[in-house]
Tab-separated table of C-alpha atoms in Angstrom:
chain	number	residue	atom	x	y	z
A	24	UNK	CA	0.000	0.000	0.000
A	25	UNK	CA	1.030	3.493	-0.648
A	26	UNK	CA	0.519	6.626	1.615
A	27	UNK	CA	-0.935	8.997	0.488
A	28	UNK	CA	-0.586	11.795	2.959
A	29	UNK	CA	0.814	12.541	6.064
A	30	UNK	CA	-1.258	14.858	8.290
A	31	UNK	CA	-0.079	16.180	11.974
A	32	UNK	CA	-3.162	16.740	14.238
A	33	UNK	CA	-3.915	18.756	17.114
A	34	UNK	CA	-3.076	16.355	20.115
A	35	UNK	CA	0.774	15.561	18.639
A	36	UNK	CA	-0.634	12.709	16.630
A	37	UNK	CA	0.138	11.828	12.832
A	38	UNK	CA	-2.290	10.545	10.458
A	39	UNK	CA	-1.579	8.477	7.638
A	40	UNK	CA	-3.715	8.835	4.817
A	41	UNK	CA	-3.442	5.466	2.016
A	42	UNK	CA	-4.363	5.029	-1.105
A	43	UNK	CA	-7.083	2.943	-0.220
A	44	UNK	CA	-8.436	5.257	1.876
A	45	UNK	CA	-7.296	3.676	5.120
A	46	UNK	CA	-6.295	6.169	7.977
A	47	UNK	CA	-3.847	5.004	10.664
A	48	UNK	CA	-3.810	7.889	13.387
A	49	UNK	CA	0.407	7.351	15.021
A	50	UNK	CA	2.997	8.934	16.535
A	51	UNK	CA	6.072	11.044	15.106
A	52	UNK	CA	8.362	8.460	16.495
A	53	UNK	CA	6.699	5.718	14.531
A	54	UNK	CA	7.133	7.757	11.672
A	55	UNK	CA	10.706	8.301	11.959
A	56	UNK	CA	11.233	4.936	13.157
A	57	UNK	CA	9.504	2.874	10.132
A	58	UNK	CA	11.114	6.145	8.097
A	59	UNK	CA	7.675	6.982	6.434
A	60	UNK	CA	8.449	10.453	5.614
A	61	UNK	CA	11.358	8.863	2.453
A	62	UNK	CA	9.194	5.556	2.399
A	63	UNK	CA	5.991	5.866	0.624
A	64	UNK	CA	5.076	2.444	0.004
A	65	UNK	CA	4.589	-0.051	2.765
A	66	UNK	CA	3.379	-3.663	3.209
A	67	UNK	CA	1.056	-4.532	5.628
A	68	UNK	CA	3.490	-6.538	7.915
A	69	UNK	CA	4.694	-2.946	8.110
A	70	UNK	CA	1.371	-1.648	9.085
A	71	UNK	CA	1.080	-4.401	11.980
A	72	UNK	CA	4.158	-3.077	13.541
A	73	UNK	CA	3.358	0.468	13.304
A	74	UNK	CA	0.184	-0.552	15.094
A	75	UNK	CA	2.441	-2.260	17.899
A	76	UNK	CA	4.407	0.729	18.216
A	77	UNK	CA	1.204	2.949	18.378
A	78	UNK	CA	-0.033	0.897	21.075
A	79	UNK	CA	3.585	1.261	23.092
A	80	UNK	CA	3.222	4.829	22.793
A	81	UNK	CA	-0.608	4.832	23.501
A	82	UNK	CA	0.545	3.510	26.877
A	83	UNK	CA	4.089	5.308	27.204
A	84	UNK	CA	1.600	8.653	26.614
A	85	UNK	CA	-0.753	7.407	29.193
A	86	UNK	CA	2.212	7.584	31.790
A	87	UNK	CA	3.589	10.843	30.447
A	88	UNK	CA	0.199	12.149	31.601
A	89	UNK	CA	0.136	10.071	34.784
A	90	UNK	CA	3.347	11.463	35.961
A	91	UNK	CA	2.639	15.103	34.903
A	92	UNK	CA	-0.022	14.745	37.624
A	93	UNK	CA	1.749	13.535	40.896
A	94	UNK	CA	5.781	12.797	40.768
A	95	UNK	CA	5.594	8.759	41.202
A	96	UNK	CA	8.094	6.050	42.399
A	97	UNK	CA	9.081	3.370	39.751
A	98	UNK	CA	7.250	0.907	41.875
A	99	UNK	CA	3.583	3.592	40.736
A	100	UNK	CA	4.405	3.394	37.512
A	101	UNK	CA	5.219	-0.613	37.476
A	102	UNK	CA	1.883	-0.998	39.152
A	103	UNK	CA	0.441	1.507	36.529
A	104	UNK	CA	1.911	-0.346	33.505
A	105	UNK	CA	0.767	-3.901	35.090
A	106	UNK	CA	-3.101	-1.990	34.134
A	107	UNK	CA	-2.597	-2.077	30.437
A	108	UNK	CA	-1.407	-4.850	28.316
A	109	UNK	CA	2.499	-4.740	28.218
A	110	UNK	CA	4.854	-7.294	27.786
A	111	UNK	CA	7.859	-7.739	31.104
A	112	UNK	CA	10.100	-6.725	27.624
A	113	UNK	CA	8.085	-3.889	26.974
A	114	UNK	CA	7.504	-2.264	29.864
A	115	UNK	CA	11.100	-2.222	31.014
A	116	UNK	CA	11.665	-0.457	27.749
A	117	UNK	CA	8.939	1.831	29.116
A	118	UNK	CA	10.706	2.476	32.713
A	119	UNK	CA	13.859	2.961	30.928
A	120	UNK	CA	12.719	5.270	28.121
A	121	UNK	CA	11.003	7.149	31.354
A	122	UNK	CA	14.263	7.187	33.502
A	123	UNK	CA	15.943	8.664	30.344
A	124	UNK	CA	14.050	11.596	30.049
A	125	UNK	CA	14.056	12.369	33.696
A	126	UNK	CA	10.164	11.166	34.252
A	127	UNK	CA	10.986	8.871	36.648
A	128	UNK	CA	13.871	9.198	39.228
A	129	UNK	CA	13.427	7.725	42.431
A	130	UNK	CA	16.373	10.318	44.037
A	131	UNK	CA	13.643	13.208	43.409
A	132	UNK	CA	10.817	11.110	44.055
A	133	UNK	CA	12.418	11.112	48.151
A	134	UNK	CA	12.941	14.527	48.433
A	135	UNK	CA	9.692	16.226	46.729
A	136	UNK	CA	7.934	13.022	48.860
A	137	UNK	CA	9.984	14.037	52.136
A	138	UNK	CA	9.561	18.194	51.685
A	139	UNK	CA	5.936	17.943	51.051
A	140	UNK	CA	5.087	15.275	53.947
A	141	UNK	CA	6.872	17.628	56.215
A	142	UNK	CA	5.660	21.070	55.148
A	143	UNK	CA	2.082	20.219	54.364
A	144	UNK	CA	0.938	17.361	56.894
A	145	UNK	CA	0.830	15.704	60.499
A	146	UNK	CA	3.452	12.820	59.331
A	147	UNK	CA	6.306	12.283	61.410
A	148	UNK	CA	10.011	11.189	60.021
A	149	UNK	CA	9.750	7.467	60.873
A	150	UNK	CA	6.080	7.009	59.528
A	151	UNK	CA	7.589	9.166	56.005
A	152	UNK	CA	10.046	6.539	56.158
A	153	UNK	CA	7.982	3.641	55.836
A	154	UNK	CA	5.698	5.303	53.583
A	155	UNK	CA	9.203	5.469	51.331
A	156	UNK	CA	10.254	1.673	52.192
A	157	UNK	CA	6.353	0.095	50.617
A	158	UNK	CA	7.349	2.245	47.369
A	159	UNK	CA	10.629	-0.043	47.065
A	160	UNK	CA	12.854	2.936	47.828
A	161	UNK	CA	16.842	1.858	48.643
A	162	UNK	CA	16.556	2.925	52.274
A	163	UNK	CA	20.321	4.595	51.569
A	164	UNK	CA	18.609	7.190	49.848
A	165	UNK	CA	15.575	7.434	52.611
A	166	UNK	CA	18.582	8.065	55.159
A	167	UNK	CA	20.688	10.144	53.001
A	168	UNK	CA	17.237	12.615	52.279
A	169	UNK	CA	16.160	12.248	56.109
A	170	UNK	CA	19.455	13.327	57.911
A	171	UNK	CA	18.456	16.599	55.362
A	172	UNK	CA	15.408	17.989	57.556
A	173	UNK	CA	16.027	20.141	59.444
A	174	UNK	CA	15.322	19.416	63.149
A	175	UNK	CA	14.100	22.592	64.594
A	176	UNK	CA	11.755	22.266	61.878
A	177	UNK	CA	10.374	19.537	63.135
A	178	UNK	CA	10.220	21.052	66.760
A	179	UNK	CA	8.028	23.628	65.332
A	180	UNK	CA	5.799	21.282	63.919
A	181	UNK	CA	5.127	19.451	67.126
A	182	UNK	CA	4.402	22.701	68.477
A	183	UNK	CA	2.073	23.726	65.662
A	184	UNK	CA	0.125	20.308	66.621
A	185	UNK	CA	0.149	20.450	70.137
A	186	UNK	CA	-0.885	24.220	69.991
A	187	UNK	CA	-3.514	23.049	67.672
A	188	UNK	CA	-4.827	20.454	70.330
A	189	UNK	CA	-4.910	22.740	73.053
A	190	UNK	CA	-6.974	25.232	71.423
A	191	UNK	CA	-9.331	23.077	70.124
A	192	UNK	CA	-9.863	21.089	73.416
A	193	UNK	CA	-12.900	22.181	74.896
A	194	UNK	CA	-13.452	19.209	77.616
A	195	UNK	CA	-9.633	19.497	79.007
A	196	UNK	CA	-8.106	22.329	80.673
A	197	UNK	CA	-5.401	24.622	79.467
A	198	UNK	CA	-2.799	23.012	81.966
C-alpha cells in the first residue's frame, strides 16, 4: 500500500492517509522509526508493527500524563503499567525510556515526597520513612534525604500540633 498523505493533528498525533483510503492515526516516532516520511510504500506486515508501536506509545503517553499529575516512584508506575497490556520486555523499555528523560527518578521522588510530607501534613520522620520503604525505595537514599530535615523544623511542627490540640480542646483544661 502506498501513503498517500501525512497529516499532523492537534493532540501531537500523525495521520496516515493510504491510497485505499485507510487512515492510521500514530505517533512522530513511529514515523521516523519505520522512516515513512522517504518511504511511501509499505506492506502490511509494516502496518502491523506500526500498530504495535502505536499501542507502546498509547501507553508510554498514558504515563507521560500520569506522571505530569503527581511525581511517582518506579514501583507507581510498574503498578500503573501492570493496568494495560504490556509485555515484562516492553515495559522495562517503558521504565527505561522514562528514567531517560528524567520522568521517573526515584532520588527526586524522596525529596519532593519528604519536603511535602513535612511542610504540608501531620506525618512524622519514621512514619515518612515507611511510607518510602512500601514504594521499594533503597533505604540509603531514605537516610541520606532524612538526615536533610532540618530538626528545629520539626520542633516547630510538634508545636504547631500540640498548639492546635490545646486550642481546640474544649473538655480538658489549658494546663
Amino acid at each position: 500500500m502506498e501513503i498517500k498523505n501525512i497529516r499532523k493533528l492537534k493532540n501531537g498525533k500523525y495521520e496516515l492517509t493510504l491510497i485505499s483510503g485507510d487512515k492510521v492515526i500514530t505517533y512522530d516516532e513511529v514515523i521516523i522509526k519505520n522512516n515513512l516520511l522517504y518511504k511511501k510504500d509499505i506492506t502490511s506486515k509494516e502496518i502491523d508493527e506500526i500498530e504495535k508501536l502505536n499501542t507502546f506509545y498509547d501507553i508510554y503517553d498514558k504515563a507521560i500524563k500520569h506522571i505530569s499529575k503527581k511525581m511517582r516512584s518506579t514501583k507507581e508506575i510498574k503498578e500503573y503499567l501492570e493496568e494495560h497490556d504490556l509485555s515484562s520486555k516492553e515495559e522495562e523499555e517503558l521504565i527505561n525510556k522514562l528514567k531517560k528523560i528524567g520522568m521517573i527518578n526515584d532520588e527526586m521522588y524522596v525529596k519532593a515526597y519528604i519536603s511535602d510530607k513535612i511542610h504540608l501534613s501531620s506525618d512524622g520522620p519514621n512514619k515518612i520513612k515507611n511510607e518510602l520503604l512500601k514504594n521499594n525505595i533503597k533505604e540509603e537514599i531514605i537516610e541520606e534525604e532524612s538526615s536533610k530535615i532540618d530538626e528545629e523544623e520539626l520542633i516547630n511542627k510538634v508545636k504547631r500540633i500540640i498548639n492546635k490540640k490545646v486550642r481546640t480542646s474544649k473538655t480538658s483544661s489549658y494546663n
